[in-house]
Amino acid sequence: MKGIRAKDEYVSVFVNNLPEGMHWRWLKQLFEYHGKVIDAFILNKRNIRGKRFGFVRYANINDANKAINRMGILASKVAYRCQFGKI
């Protein structure tokens, strides 16, 4: 069916050090600037340092790479850390 992609074709980007008040909708909106976001979610768990983290799923690897490269530059100023995530 046209317009539907296999789950294996999506690319997840891991986002660490999220602010306490950030909602998953804001996370999605922030990353939509870099490409087509399929979904975004923030886990209830915390990392070892007690920071919040989540994932943003992109429709293709090019958009995910753009986000990682652009947000990586921003990360030094804002405290986001982006990398490819495991699905």
Backbone as ProteinMPNN parsed JSONL, in Angstrom:
{"seq_chain_A": "MKGIRAKDEYVSVFVNNLPEGMHWRWLKQLFEYHGKVIDAFILNKRNIRGKRFGFVRYANINDANKAINRMGILASKVAYRCQFGKI", "coords_chain_A": {"N_chain_A": [[0.836, -1.172, 0.0], [0.583, 2.174, -0.846], [2.356, 4.802, 0.727], [2.57, 3.666, 3.213], [5.048, 2.417, 5.292], [7.441, -0.119, 6.025], [8.231, -1.017, 9.375], [10.938, -1.427, 9.795], [12.198, 0.348, 8.125], [12.196, 2.813, 9.267], [14.024, 5.269, 11.161], [15.457, 5.666, 14.27], [16.265, 8.251, 16.55], [18.177, 8.817, 19.324], [17.659, 10.844, 22.131], [19.073, 12.658, 24.641], [19.303, 14.041, 28.017], [16.987, 15.639, 28.392], [14.907, 18.459, 29.167], [13.162, 18.848, 32.313], [10.406, 19.634, 32.141], [9.654, 19.03, 29.539], [7.44, 17.961, 27.028], [6.314, 15.163, 25.053], [5.174, 16.015, 22.664], [6.319, 18.513, 22.223], [8.924, 17.762, 21.866], [8.701, 16.328, 19.462], [7.829, 18.396, 17.767], [10.059, 20.098, 17.852], [11.99, 18.542, 16.518], [10.836, 18.139, 14.027], [11.551, 20.164, 12.391], [13.828, 19.355, 11.104], [13.158, 17.277, 9.42], [10.871, 14.667, 8.232], [9.065, 13.527, 10.832], [8.038, 10.567, 12.294], [7.149, 9.612, 14.801], [7.484, 10.522, 18.295], [8.797, 10.005, 21.523], [9.021, 10.133, 25.099], [10.646, 8.538, 27.625], [9.615, 7.205, 30.826], [11.553, 6.353, 32.468], [14.847, 7.089, 33.788], [18.181, 8.129, 32.916], [21.476, 6.964, 33.92], [22.516, 9.166, 35.235], [20.277, 10.395, 36.136], [18.853, 11.896, 34.322], [16.324, 12.825, 31.93], [15.247, 11.077, 28.959], [14.638, 10.265, 25.464], [13.171, 9.209, 22.311], [13.186, 9.968, 18.833], [11.535, 9.219, 15.94], [12.33, 8.949, 12.602], [11.322, 9.172, 9.124], [13.217, 8.563, 7.232], [16.739, 7.908, 6.733], [18.287, 10.087, 5.941], [16.983, 12.41, 6.911], [17.207, 11.874, 9.628], [19.991, 11.938, 9.952], [20.432, 14.653, 9.352], [19.171, 15.849, 11.543], [20.732, 14.859, 13.668], [23.253, 15.933, 13.072], [22.711, 18.727, 13.033], [21.494, 19.152, 15.549], [23.493, 18.216, 17.124], [25.383, 20.227, 16.999], [23.956, 22.223, 18.258], [23.749, 21.003, 20.684], [25.981, 21.497, 22.28], [25.397, 23.929, 23.304], [22.855, 23.827, 24.427], [22.326, 21.376, 25.754], [21.295, 18.998, 24.71], [21.693, 15.702, 23.509], [22.251, 13.86, 20.713], [21.891, 10.806, 18.958], [21.994, 7.838, 16.892], [19.395, 5.561, 17.63], [18.602, 2.317, 19.009], [16.19, 0.068, 17.777]], "CA_chain_A": [[0.0, 0.0, 0.0], [1.394, 3.376, -0.961], [2.324, 5.685, 1.88], [2.858, 2.932, 4.442], [6.396, 1.868, 5.239], [7.76, -1.142, 7.014], [8.84, -0.459, 10.585], [12.388, -1.531, 9.665], [12.722, 1.442, 7.326], [12.272, 4.013, 10.09], [15.297, 5.458, 11.86], [15.251, 6.321, 15.565], [17.34, 9.084, 17.073], [18.17, 8.882, 20.779], [17.844, 12.203, 22.609], [19.382, 12.58, 26.059], [19.343, 15.296, 28.779], [15.797, 16.448, 28.126], [14.451, 19.258, 30.309], [12.116, 18.232, 33.137], [9.048, 19.94, 31.712], [9.426, 18.793, 28.111], [6.392, 17.02, 26.634], [6.697, 14.485, 23.803], [4.724, 16.821, 21.513], [7.328, 19.555, 22.012], [10.086, 17.072, 21.301], [8.376, 16.065, 18.056], [7.803, 19.678, 17.066], [11.432, 20.567, 17.761], [12.731, 17.758, 15.547], [10.197, 18.2, 12.709], [12.276, 21.165, 11.615], [14.919, 18.691, 10.392], [12.645, 16.285, 8.484], [9.576, 14.038, 8.527], [9.054, 12.747, 12.064], [6.943, 9.601, 12.378], [6.677, 9.767, 16.169], [8.474, 10.876, 19.308], [8.34, 9.661, 22.87], [9.935, 10.336, 26.218], [10.464, 7.457, 28.587], [9.468, 7.552, 32.235], [12.829, 6.001, 33.1], [15.92, 8.088, 33.771], [19.493, 7.545, 32.659], [22.284, 6.755, 35.121], [22.697, 10.462, 35.902], [18.976, 10.913, 36.542], [18.315, 12.781, 33.276], [15.273, 12.274, 31.062], [15.656, 10.805, 27.586], [13.578, 9.789, 24.595], [13.5, 8.856, 20.938], [12.446, 10.585, 17.728], [11.611, 8.297, 14.805], [12.263, 9.611, 11.294], [10.902, 8.365, 7.984], [14.382, 8.117, 6.459], [18.043, 8.126, 7.368], [18.794, 11.431, 5.613], [16.415, 13.354, 7.873], [17.805, 11.564, 10.931], [21.357, 12.471, 9.922], [20.341, 16.116, 9.447], [18.851, 16.186, 12.935], [21.888, 14.56, 14.517], [24.304, 16.913, 12.781], [22.297, 20.067, 13.448], [21.269, 19.182, 16.995], [24.798, 18.01, 17.745], [25.986, 21.559, 17.122], [23.163, 22.896, 19.271], [23.911, 20.3, 21.955], [27.011, 22.115, 23.101], [24.85, 25.139, 23.905], [21.575, 23.609, 25.089], [22.379, 20.144, 26.552], [20.712, 17.825, 24.07], [22.687, 14.849, 22.87], [21.526, 13.038, 19.751], [22.602, 9.737, 18.269], [21.058, 6.827, 16.412], [18.917, 4.662, 18.673], [18.26, 0.94, 18.643], [14.749, -0.187, 17.805]], "C_chain_A": [[0.888, 1.245, 0.0], [1.24, 4.254, 0.285], [2.581, 4.991, 3.202], [4.208, 2.267, 4.288], [6.557, 0.8, 6.303], [8.468, -0.491, 8.188], [10.356, -0.457, 10.489], [13.0, -0.368, 8.891], [12.828, 2.739, 8.12], [13.606, 4.06, 10.822], [15.015, 6.219, 13.152], [16.496, 7.086, 15.985], [17.144, 9.175, 18.586], [18.469, 10.305, 21.211], [17.97, 12.154, 24.13], [19.354, 13.975, 26.688], [18.157, 16.208, 28.486], [15.396, 17.236, 29.364], [13.281, 18.597, 31.034], [10.713, 18.436, 32.581], [8.718, 19.607, 30.264], [8.392, 17.689, 27.891], [6.803, 16.387, 25.312], [6.266, 15.275, 22.58], [5.73, 17.924, 21.192], [8.579, 18.959, 21.394], [9.872, 16.818, 19.805], [8.426, 17.35, 17.245], [9.216, 20.224, 16.852], [12.194, 19.848, 16.64], [12.09, 17.733, 14.161], [10.858, 19.229, 11.806], [13.321, 20.509, 10.71], [14.446, 17.64, 9.397], [11.33, 15.692, 8.959], [9.69, 13.119, 9.74], [7.823, 11.846, 12.075], [6.324, 9.654, 13.771], [7.837, 10.134, 17.085], [7.921, 10.435, 20.654], [9.455, 9.852, 23.887], [9.626, 9.256, 27.24], [10.293, 7.991, 30.005], [10.745, 7.254, 33.007], [13.793, 7.171, 33.014], [17.229, 7.383, 33.443], [20.261, 7.424, 33.978], [22.46, 8.045, 35.93], [21.378, 11.101, 36.333], [18.325, 11.841, 35.542], [17.244, 12.06, 32.465], [15.828, 12.045, 29.666], [14.477, 10.275, 26.788], [14.1, 9.46, 23.212], [12.619, 9.636, 19.978], [12.632, 9.663, 16.536], [11.361, 9.057, 13.51], [11.886, 8.623, 10.193], [12.084, 7.856, 7.166], [15.677, 8.54, 7.145], [18.615, 9.515, 7.079], [18.279, 12.478, 6.598], [17.009, 13.129, 9.261], [19.228, 12.11, 11.011], [21.371, 13.99, 10.04], [20.093, 16.536, 10.89], [20.053, 15.974, 13.84], [22.982, 15.6, 14.303], [23.934, 18.307, 13.289], [22.125, 20.154, 14.962], [22.567, 18.925, 17.749], [25.523, 19.317, 17.952], [25.268, 22.329, 18.222], [23.413, 22.294, 20.654], [24.944, 20.949, 22.856], [26.485, 23.364, 23.823], [23.614, 24.857, 24.768], [21.522, 22.365, 25.974], [21.547, 19.009, 25.989], [21.861, 16.994, 23.532], [21.929, 13.89, 21.987], [22.443, 11.98, 19.164], [21.563, 8.743, 17.782], [20.675, 5.909, 17.565], [18.624, 3.285, 18.137], [16.766, 0.765, 18.75], [14.524, -1.587, 18.337]], "O_chain_A": [[1.84, 1.334, 0.776], [0.143, 4.422, 0.817], [2.79, 5.657, 4.216], [4.482, 1.627, 3.273], [5.894, 0.82, 7.34], [9.216, 0.472, 8.017], [11.003, 0.43, 11.046], [14.203, -0.125, 8.995], [13.492, 3.675, 7.676], [14.233, 3.031, 11.07], [14.407, 7.289, 13.13], [17.623, 6.629, 15.8], [16.078, 9.563, 19.063], [19.419, 10.916, 20.722], [17.074, 11.665, 24.819], [19.379, 14.978, 25.975], [18.322, 17.42, 28.349], [15.526, 16.744, 30.485], [12.501, 17.866, 30.422], [9.916, 17.498, 32.557], [7.607, 19.877, 29.81], [8.469, 16.62, 28.496], [7.547, 16.987, 24.536], [6.934, 15.211, 21.548], [5.964, 18.234, 20.024], [9.211, 19.557, 20.523], [10.762, 17.066, 18.99], [9.001, 17.381, 16.157], [9.525, 20.753, 15.784], [12.954, 20.475, 15.902], [12.749, 17.339, 13.199], [10.729, 19.16, 10.584], [13.66, 21.055, 9.66], [15.248, 17.152, 8.601], [10.747, 16.141, 9.946], [10.33, 12.069, 9.681], [6.7, 12.315, 11.888], [5.103, 9.733, 13.902], [9.005, 10.064, 16.703], [6.714, 10.489, 20.887], [10.643, 9.748, 23.583], [8.482, 9.088, 27.662], [10.761, 9.079, 30.338], [10.989, 7.828, 34.068], [13.577, 8.121, 32.26], [17.368, 6.18, 33.667], [19.727, 7.754, 35.037], [22.543, 8.011, 37.158], [21.366, 12.224, 36.839], [17.344, 12.51, 35.868], [17.264, 10.836, 32.337], [16.76, 12.726, 29.238], [13.452, 9.886, 27.349], [15.307, 9.435, 22.972], [11.459, 9.927, 20.27], [13.763, 9.355, 16.16], [10.335, 9.715, 13.339], [12.1, 7.416, 10.311], [11.974, 6.837, 6.484], [15.692, 9.41, 8.016], [19.355, 10.057, 7.9], [19.038, 13.328, 7.064], [17.281, 14.086, 9.985], [19.62, 12.679, 12.029], [22.212, 14.555, 10.738], [20.727, 17.463, 11.395], [20.356, 16.817, 14.684], [23.569, 16.09, 15.268], [24.757, 18.985, 13.905], [22.562, 21.122, 15.585], [22.722, 19.367, 18.887], [26.203, 19.504, 18.962], [25.905, 23.01, 19.025], [23.303, 22.982, 21.669], [24.789, 20.947, 24.077], [27.055, 23.799, 24.823], [23.359, 25.576, 25.735], [20.704, 22.328, 26.893], [21.13, 18.129, 26.743], [22.894, 17.538, 23.142], [21.048, 13.174, 22.465], [23.62, 12.23, 18.907], [20.404, 8.786, 18.194], [21.519, 5.526, 18.374], [18.42, 3.109, 16.936], [16.14, 1.25, 19.693], [13.38, -2.027, 18.452]]}, "name": "protein", "num_of_chains": 1, "seq": "MKGIRAKDEYVSVFVNNLPEGMHWRWLKQLFEYHGKVIDAFILNKRNIRGKRFGFVRYANINDANKAINRMGILASKVAYRCQFGKI"}
